[in-house]
Coordinates of C-alpha atoms in Angstrom, one line a residue:
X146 CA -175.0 -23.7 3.2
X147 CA -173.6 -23.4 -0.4
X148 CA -170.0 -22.8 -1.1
X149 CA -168.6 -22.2 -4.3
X150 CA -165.4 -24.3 -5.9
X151 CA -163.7 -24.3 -9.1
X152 CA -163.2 -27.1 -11.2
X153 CA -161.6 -27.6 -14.4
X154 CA -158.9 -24.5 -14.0
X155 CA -161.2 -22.4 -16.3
X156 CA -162.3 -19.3 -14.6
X157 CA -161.9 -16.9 -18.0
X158 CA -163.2 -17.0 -21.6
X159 CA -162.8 -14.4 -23.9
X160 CA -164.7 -15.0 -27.7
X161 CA -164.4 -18.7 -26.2
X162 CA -160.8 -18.7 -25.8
X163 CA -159.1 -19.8 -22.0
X164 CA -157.2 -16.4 -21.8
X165 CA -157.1 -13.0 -20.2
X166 CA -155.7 -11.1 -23.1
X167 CA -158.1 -8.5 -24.6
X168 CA -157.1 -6.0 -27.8
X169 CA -156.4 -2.5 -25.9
X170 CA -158.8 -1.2 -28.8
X171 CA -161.7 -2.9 -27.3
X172 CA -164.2 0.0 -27.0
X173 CA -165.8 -1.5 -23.8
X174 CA -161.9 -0.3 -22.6
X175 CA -162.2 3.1 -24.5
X176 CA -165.8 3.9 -23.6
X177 CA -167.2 1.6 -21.8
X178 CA -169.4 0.4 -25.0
X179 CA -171.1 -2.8 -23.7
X180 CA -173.1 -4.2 -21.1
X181 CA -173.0 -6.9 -18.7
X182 CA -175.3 -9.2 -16.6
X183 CA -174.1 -11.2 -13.4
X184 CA -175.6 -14.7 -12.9
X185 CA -175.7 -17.2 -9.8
X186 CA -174.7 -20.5 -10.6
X187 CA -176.2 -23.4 -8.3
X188 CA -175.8 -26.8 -8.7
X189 CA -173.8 -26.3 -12.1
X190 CA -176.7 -24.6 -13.8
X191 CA -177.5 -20.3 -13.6
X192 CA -180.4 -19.4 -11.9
X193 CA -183.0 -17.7 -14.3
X194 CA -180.5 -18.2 -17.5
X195 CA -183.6 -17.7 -19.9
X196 CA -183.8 -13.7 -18.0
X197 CA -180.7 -13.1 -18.0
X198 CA -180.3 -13.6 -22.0
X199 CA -183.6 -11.9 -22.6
X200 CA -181.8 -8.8 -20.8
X201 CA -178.4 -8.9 -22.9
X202 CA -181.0 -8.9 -25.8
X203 CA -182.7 -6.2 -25.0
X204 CA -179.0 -4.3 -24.4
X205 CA -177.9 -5.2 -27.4
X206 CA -180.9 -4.1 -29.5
X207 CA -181.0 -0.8 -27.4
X208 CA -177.5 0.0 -27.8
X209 CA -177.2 -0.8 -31.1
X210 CA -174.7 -3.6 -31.4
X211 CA -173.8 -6.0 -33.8
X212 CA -175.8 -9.3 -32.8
X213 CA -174.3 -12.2 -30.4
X214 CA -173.9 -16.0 -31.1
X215 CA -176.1 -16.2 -28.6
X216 CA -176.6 -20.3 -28.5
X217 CA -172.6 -20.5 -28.1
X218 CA -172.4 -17.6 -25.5
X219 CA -175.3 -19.9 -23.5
X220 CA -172.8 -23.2 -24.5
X221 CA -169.7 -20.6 -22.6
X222 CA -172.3 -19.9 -19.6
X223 CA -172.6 -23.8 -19.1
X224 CA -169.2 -24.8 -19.4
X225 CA -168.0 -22.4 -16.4
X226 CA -170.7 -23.1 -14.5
X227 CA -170.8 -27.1 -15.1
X228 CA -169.9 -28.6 -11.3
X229 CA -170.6 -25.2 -9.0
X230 CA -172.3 -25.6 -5.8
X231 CA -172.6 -21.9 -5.9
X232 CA -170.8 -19.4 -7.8
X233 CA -171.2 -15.7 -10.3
X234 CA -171.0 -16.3 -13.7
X235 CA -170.3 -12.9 -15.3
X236 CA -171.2 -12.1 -18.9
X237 CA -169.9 -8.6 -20.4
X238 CA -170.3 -7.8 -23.8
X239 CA -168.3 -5.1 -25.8
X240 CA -168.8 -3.8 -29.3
X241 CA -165.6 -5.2 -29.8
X242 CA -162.1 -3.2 -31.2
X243 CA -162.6 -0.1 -33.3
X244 CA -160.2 2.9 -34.2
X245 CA -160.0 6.1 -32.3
X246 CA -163.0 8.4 -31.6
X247 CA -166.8 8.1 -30.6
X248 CA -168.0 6.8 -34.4
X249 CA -168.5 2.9 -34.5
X250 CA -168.9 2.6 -37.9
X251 CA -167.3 -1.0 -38.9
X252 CA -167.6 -2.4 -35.5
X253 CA -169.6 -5.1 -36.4
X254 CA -167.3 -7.7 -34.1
X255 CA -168.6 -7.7 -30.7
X256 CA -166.5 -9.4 -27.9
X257 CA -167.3 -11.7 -25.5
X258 CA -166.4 -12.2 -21.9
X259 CA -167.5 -14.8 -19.6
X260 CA -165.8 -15.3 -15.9
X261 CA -166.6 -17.6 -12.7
X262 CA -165.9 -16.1 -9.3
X263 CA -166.8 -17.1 -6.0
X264 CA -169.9 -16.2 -4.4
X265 CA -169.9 -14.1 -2.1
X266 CA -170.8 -15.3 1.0
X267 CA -172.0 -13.0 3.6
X268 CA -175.1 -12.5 1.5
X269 CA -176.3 -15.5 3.5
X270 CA -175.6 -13.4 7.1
X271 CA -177.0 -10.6 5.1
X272 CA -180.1 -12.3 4.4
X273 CA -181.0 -13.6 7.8
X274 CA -179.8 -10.7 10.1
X275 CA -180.2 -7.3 7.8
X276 CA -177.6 -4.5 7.1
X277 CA -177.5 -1.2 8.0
X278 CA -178.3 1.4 5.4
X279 CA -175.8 4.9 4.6
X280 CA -177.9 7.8 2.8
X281 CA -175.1 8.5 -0.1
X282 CA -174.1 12.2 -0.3
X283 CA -172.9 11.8 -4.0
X284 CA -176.2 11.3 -6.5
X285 CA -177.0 10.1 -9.8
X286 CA -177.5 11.5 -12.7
X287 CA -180.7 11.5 -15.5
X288 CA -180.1 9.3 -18.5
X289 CA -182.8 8.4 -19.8
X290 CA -181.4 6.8 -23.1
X291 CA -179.6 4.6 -20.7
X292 CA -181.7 4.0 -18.1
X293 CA -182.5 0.6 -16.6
X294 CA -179.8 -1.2 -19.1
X295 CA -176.7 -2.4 -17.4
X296 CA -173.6 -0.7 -19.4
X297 CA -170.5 -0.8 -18.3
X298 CA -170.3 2.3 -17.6
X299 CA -170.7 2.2 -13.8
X300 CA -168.1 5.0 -13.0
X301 CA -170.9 6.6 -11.0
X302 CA -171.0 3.4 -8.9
X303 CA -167.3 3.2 -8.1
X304 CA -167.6 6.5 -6.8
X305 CA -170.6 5.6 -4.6
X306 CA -168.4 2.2 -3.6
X307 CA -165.5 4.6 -2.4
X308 CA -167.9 6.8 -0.4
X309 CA -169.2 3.9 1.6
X310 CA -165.9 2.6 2.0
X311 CA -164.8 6.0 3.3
X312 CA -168.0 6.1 5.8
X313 CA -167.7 2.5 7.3
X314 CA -170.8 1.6 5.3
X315 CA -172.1 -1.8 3.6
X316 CA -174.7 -0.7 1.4
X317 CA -176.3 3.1 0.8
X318 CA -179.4 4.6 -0.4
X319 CA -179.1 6.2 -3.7
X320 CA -180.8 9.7 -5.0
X321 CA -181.0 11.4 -8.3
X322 CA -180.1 14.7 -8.7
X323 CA -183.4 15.8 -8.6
X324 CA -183.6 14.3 -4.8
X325 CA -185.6 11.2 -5.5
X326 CA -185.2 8.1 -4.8
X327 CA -183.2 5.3 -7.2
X328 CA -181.8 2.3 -5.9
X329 CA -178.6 1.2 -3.6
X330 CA -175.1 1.5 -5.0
X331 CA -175.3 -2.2 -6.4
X332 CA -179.4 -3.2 -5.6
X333 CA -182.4 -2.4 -6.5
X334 CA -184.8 -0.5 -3.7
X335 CA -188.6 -1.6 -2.2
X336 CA -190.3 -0.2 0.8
X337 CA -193.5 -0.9 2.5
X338 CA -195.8 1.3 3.9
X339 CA -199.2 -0.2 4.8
X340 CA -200.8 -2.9 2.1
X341 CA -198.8 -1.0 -0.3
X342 CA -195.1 -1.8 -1.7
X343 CA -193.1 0.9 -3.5
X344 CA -190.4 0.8 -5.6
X345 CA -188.5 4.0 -7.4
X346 CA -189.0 4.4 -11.2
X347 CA -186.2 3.7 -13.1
X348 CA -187.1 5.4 -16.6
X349 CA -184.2 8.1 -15.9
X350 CA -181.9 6.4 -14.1
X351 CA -181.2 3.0 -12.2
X352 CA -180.7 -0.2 -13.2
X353 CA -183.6 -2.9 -13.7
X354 CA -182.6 -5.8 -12.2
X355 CA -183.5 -9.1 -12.4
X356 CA -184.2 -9.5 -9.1
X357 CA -186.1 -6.5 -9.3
X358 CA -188.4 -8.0 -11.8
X359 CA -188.8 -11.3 -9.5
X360 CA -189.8 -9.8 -6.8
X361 CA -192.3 -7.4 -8.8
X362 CA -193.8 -10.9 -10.2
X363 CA -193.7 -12.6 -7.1
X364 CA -196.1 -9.3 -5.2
X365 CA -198.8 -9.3 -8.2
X366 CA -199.2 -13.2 -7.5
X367 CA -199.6 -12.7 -3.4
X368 CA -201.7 -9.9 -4.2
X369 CA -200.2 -7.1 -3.1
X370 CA -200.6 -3.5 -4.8
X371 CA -197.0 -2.4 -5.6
X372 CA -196.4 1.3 -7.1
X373 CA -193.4 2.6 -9.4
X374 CA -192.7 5.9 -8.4
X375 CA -190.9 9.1 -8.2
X376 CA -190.5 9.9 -4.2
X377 CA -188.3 11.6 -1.9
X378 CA -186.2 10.3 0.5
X379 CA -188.4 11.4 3.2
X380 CA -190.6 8.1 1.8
X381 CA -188.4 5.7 3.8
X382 CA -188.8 7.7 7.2
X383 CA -192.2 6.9 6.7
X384 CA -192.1 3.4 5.6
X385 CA -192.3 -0.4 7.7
X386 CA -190.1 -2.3 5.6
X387 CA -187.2 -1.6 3.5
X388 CA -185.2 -4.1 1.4
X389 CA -182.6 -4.7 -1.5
X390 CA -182.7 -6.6 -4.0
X391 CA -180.1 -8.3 -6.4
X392 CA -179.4 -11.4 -8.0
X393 CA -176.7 -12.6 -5.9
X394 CA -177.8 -11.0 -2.7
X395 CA -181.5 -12.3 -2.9
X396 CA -183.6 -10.4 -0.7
X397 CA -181.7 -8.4 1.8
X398 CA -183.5 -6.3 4.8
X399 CA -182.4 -3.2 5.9
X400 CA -182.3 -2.7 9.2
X401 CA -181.3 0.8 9.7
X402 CA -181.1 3.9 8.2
X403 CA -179.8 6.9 10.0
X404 CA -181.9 6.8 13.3
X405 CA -184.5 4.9 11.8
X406 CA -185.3 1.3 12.8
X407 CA -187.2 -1.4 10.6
X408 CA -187.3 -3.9 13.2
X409 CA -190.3 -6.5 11.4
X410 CA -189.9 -7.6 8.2
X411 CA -192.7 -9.7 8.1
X412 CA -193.3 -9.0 3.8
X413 CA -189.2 -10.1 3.4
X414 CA -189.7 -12.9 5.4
X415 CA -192.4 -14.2 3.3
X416 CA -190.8 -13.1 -0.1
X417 CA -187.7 -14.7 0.8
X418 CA -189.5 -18.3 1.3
X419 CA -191.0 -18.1 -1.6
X420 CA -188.2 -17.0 -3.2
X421 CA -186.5 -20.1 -2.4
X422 CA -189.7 -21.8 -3.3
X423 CA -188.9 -20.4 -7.0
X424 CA -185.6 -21.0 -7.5

């Protein structure tokens, strides 16, 4: 098993700098005017680095912001995850300080933040054994200018957090406000039904993760028809498998939802070795 330790006393960089001080003008404080990606580190290298940049690029072009340094923010990525058996590397990115009010005209300063943590382990319990699944009463909204990017805005996911906490859950299943289908409150959703995997479609809400992607990649090489769709939650009543995915959490298989049991998940079981295959 892996277990994350720190070397070096570094576990912060801000623009580069060993330091937890950030200007209170920063608009990713003000409105939440960035984005952010969260890495594994294994064996003192991240996990799919070259994804993970090609997804703060894509952020950054969509929302508009000034562009990175990105061959120093990779040098920042290495240097707190140089020596970690397993660890998160967290990389949020801000538009940077700016005067009051919703115009960012002149905020051509981004800011940088990269942080170690310790993984968290009982994804590998998780992994093996399942979780049970909560249905969330609280939903998501439509935004489609947003959708799929990972902005800081997650306001919507803290709620969702403090409802499972409140029900004694782990993880929930998430709908729009239109009752379909979206994701967990910090996962992407699959299920199976028959030779056919589904996932939701995230063009108006949701967040497409890089797990996500891996295991959409992983189905078209096996050979296995997967569809992105738009279904209620009624889908899962009917389905064999169900799973989450993430980058830290892998492959997780849910168990139980409500009254209803997944008790094979022969499709996980195989995604999961050859997930470790890839990695």
């Amino acid at each position: 098993m892996y277990r994350a330790f720190f070397i070096g006393g570094i576990h912060l960089l801000i623009n580069g700098i060993p330091t937890e001080t950030l200007n209170a003008r920063d608009r990713g404080l003000a409105y939440g005017d960035g984005h952010f990606t969260t890495m594994l580190a294994r064996e003192g290298k991240v996990v799919w680095w070259p994804a993970h940049l090609a997804r703060l690029q894509y952020a950054n072009a969509r929302l508009g912001m000034a562009d990175q340094p990105w061959d120093l923010l990779a040098a920042e990525v290495a240097q707190l995850a140089a020596g970690q058996t397993q660890a998160v590397v967290k990389i949020v990115l801000t538009r940077g300080a700016g005067g009051r009010g919703y115009d960012c005209t002149g905020c051509d300063t981004p800011t940088r933040i990269v942080s170690l943590a310790p993984y968290p382990a009982h994804y590998h319990g998780w992994q093996q054994d399942g979780i049970t699944a909560l249905v969330c009463q609280q939903q998501l909204g439509d935004v489609p200018m947003l959708a799929g990017l990972k902005t800081l805005g997650r306001l919507e996911q803290v709620m969702l957090k403090r409802e499972l906490a409140a029900r004694g859950g782990v993880e929930g299943i998430v709908l729009n406000s239109r009752g379909f289908l979206v994701e967990g409150v910090s996962a992407n959703l699959f299920w199976r039904r028959g030779r056919t995997v589904f996932t939701p479609d995230l063009s108006r809400a949701g967040i497409d993760g890089i797990m996500r992607k891996r295991v959409m990649a992983m189905l078209k090489q096996m050979g296995i028809e997967l569809r992105v769709v738009e279904a209620p939650l009624e889908s899962l009543w009917q389905a064999e498998e169900v799973w989450l995915t993430n980058t830290l959490m892998g492959i997780v298989p849910i168990t139980r939802i409500g009254d209803v049991h997944y008790p094979s998940p022969v499709l996980i079981r195989r995604l999961q070795e050859r997930l470790v295959i890839e990695v």
